[in-house]
Amino acid sequence: MDNAQKAIMIGVGLFITIIIISSVLLISNMGTNMITSAQSQLSGITKGLQNQITAAYDGKTLTGAEVIAAFQQYESSEMSIVVKVGSTTPKYGKTGKYSLTEGNIKVGKDSSATAPGATQSYPGGVYYVDGTYTEFNATTTKRTTLTELQATGTGTTALGVNASKTFYSSVIKDNITDTVIGIMFVQRQS
């Protein structure tokens, strides 16, 4: 009788163990499906935002007021903004996540391509060909302030962007992944 009770107890223990393992596997599978679903939704949201930014700024002609508004909007975001003012000795204003090197922004996907000019916009975007992304920080790479963006004069930080000026806008894409990483505004030159 003692052996029969032990066998029953072992059987019940195995049965409970199987139920627990089955429950853990069921919960794990549900969690995996939820994570996969969340990842695909996040990917869809990212593509939607990228398309929205592309539609608003790809190959457009904008006023200085719209450039200032975009500069403010993306100042603390993942998007990088580059504003180019002047043609002979251009000045650059930058904000967003990365301090993009203006010499690495090209019309084509390779480093031998030309830099964007000030006589047209570039529908489809321009490319950042360096591949090195330096985040802004407090010491070596500082964001351009809104005051510097709108300041007039001959100072090295005074860009003089105002509502009466006209700018061409183009999205900036990574040359390898074609992901939109920023927006470039170039003051129109006659």
XYZ file of C-alpha atoms in Angstrom:
190
model
C 0.000 0.000 0.000
C 2.827 2.343 0.791
C 4.304 1.829 -2.677
C 0.930 2.452 -4.320
C 0.597 5.779 -2.513
C 4.096 6.794 -3.557
C 3.335 5.888 -7.178
C 0.128 7.930 -7.088
C 1.968 10.900 -5.545
C 4.693 10.680 -8.198
C 2.022 10.501 -10.927
C 0.194 13.521 -9.525
C 3.510 15.408 -9.252
C 4.347 14.616 -12.884
C 0.862 15.671 -13.964
C 1.202 19.014 -12.125
C 4.694 19.529 -13.602
C 3.359 18.925 -17.122
C 0.532 21.412 -16.522
C 2.984 24.038 -15.249
C 5.366 23.535 -18.207
C 2.441 23.720 -20.659
C 1.222 26.954 -19.049
C 4.691 28.524 -19.228
C 5.029 27.573 -22.901
C 1.571 28.954 -23.683
C 2.362 32.257 -21.960
C 5.763 32.440 -23.702
C 4.179 31.909 -27.108
C 1.570 34.583 -26.395
C 4.320 36.988 -25.290
C 6.374 36.278 -28.412
C 3.351 36.938 -30.628
C 2.624 40.200 -28.800
C 6.248 41.350 -29.186
C 6.234 40.495 -32.898
C 2.966 42.376 -33.356
C 4.294 45.404 -31.452
C 7.481 45.438 -33.552
C 5.528 45.407 -36.809
C 3.242 48.187 -35.538
C 6.266 50.262 -34.503
C 7.834 49.718 -37.904
C 4.604 50.897 -39.545
C 4.502 54.010 -37.365
C 8.144 54.789 -38.187
C 7.486 54.458 -41.918
C 4.392 56.639 -41.589
C 6.344 59.383 -39.823
C 9.122 59.140 -42.386
C 6.576 59.478 -45.209
C 4.953 62.458 -43.476
C 8.296 64.242 -43.130
C 9.228 63.338 -46.695
C 5.944 64.703 -48.043
C 6.239 67.968 -46.105
C 9.874 68.788 -46.914
C 11.030 66.782 -49.931
C 11.769 69.049 -52.878
C 9.704 71.998 -51.611
C 10.234 75.737 -51.711
C 9.542 77.275 -48.310
C 9.552 80.677 -46.655
C 11.979 81.628 -43.915
C 9.097 81.461 -41.428
C 8.484 77.806 -42.339
C 12.204 77.058 -41.946
C 12.212 78.671 -38.503
C 9.105 76.667 -37.525
C 10.706 73.390 -38.683
C 13.927 74.310 -36.863
C 11.937 74.791 -33.654
C 9.844 71.654 -34.185
C 12.790 69.300 -34.674
C 15.184 71.012 -32.250
C 14.987 68.193 -29.684
C 14.013 65.304 -31.929
C 15.684 62.403 -33.691
C 15.672 64.381 -36.955
C 18.719 66.456 -37.833
C 18.265 69.884 -39.398
C 20.861 71.691 -41.525
C 20.223 75.265 -42.709
C 22.582 76.737 -45.325
C 22.613 80.503 -45.821
C 24.722 82.274 -48.460
C 26.659 80.887 -51.385
C 30.196 82.290 -51.579
C 31.029 81.697 -47.910
C 27.991 79.835 -46.645
C 27.045 79.661 -42.993
C 25.397 76.598 -41.539
C 22.916 76.240 -38.709
C 22.314 72.793 -37.226
C 20.002 71.231 -34.681
C 18.308 67.907 -33.937
C 20.007 64.720 -32.834
C 23.174 64.642 -34.952
C 25.626 67.300 -36.036
C 25.840 66.351 -39.695
C 29.015 67.468 -41.455
C 27.834 69.729 -44.267
C 30.624 68.589 -46.611
C 29.263 65.040 -46.468
C 25.784 65.978 -47.707
C 25.755 65.118 -51.414
C 23.303 64.934 -54.290
C 24.318 61.311 -54.993
C 25.073 58.276 -52.837
C 28.870 58.406 -53.060
C 31.430 60.852 -51.755
C 32.373 62.045 -55.254
C 28.871 63.439 -55.850
C 28.335 67.195 -55.814
C 27.041 69.204 -52.870
C 23.466 70.506 -53.057
C 23.308 73.843 -54.833
C 21.297 76.936 -53.963
C 19.379 77.121 -57.254
C 16.978 74.187 -56.889
C 15.458 71.665 -54.525
C 16.178 67.951 -54.773
C 13.022 65.822 -54.853
C 13.873 62.359 -53.586
C 16.378 63.828 -51.177
C 20.096 64.266 -50.767
C 22.443 61.798 -49.085
C 24.710 61.833 -46.066
C 27.711 59.861 -47.335
C 30.007 59.805 -44.306
C 28.202 57.243 -42.174
C 29.592 58.801 -38.983
C 26.936 60.374 -36.798
C 28.133 62.677 -34.022
C 25.508 63.596 -31.452
C 25.312 67.155 -30.214
C 26.842 67.737 -26.786
C 27.595 70.688 -24.533
C 31.301 70.987 -25.330
C 32.434 70.067 -28.852
C 29.322 70.127 -31.044
C 26.678 72.650 -30.051
C 23.291 73.166 -31.632
C 22.550 76.455 -33.332
C 20.150 78.424 -31.182
C 17.016 80.027 -32.547
C 18.520 83.434 -31.746
C 21.614 82.618 -33.835
C 19.408 81.329 -36.652
C 17.485 84.598 -36.853
C 20.350 86.997 -35.998
C 21.540 89.381 -38.655
C 25.017 90.816 -39.026
C 28.462 89.620 -39.925
C 29.173 87.381 -36.938
C 30.159 83.798 -37.582
C 27.022 82.500 -35.875
C 24.546 85.037 -37.324
C 22.587 83.298 -40.086
C 19.922 85.923 -40.750
C 17.010 83.596 -41.512
C 13.825 85.661 -41.627
C 10.317 85.298 -43.002
C 11.022 87.143 -46.246
C 13.730 84.782 -47.491
C 13.055 81.730 -49.653
C 14.574 78.305 -49.060
C 14.711 75.014 -50.905
C 14.167 71.972 -48.737
C 15.311 68.409 -49.269
C 15.250 65.417 -46.979
C 18.627 63.975 -45.987
C 18.931 60.208 -46.299
C 21.592 57.795 -45.148
C 23.422 56.675 -48.304
C 23.399 52.999 -47.289
C 19.959 52.442 -45.735
C 17.978 55.222 -47.509
C 16.512 56.096 -44.109
C 15.509 59.726 -43.665
C 17.796 61.185 -40.998
C 17.178 64.892 -41.459
C 16.126 67.883 -43.505
C 18.315 70.382 -45.325
C 17.193 73.937 -46.038
C 19.238 75.929 -48.549
C 18.639 79.656 -49.048
C 17.636 80.300 -52.633
C 20.175 82.242 -54.677
C 19.200 84.110 -57.828
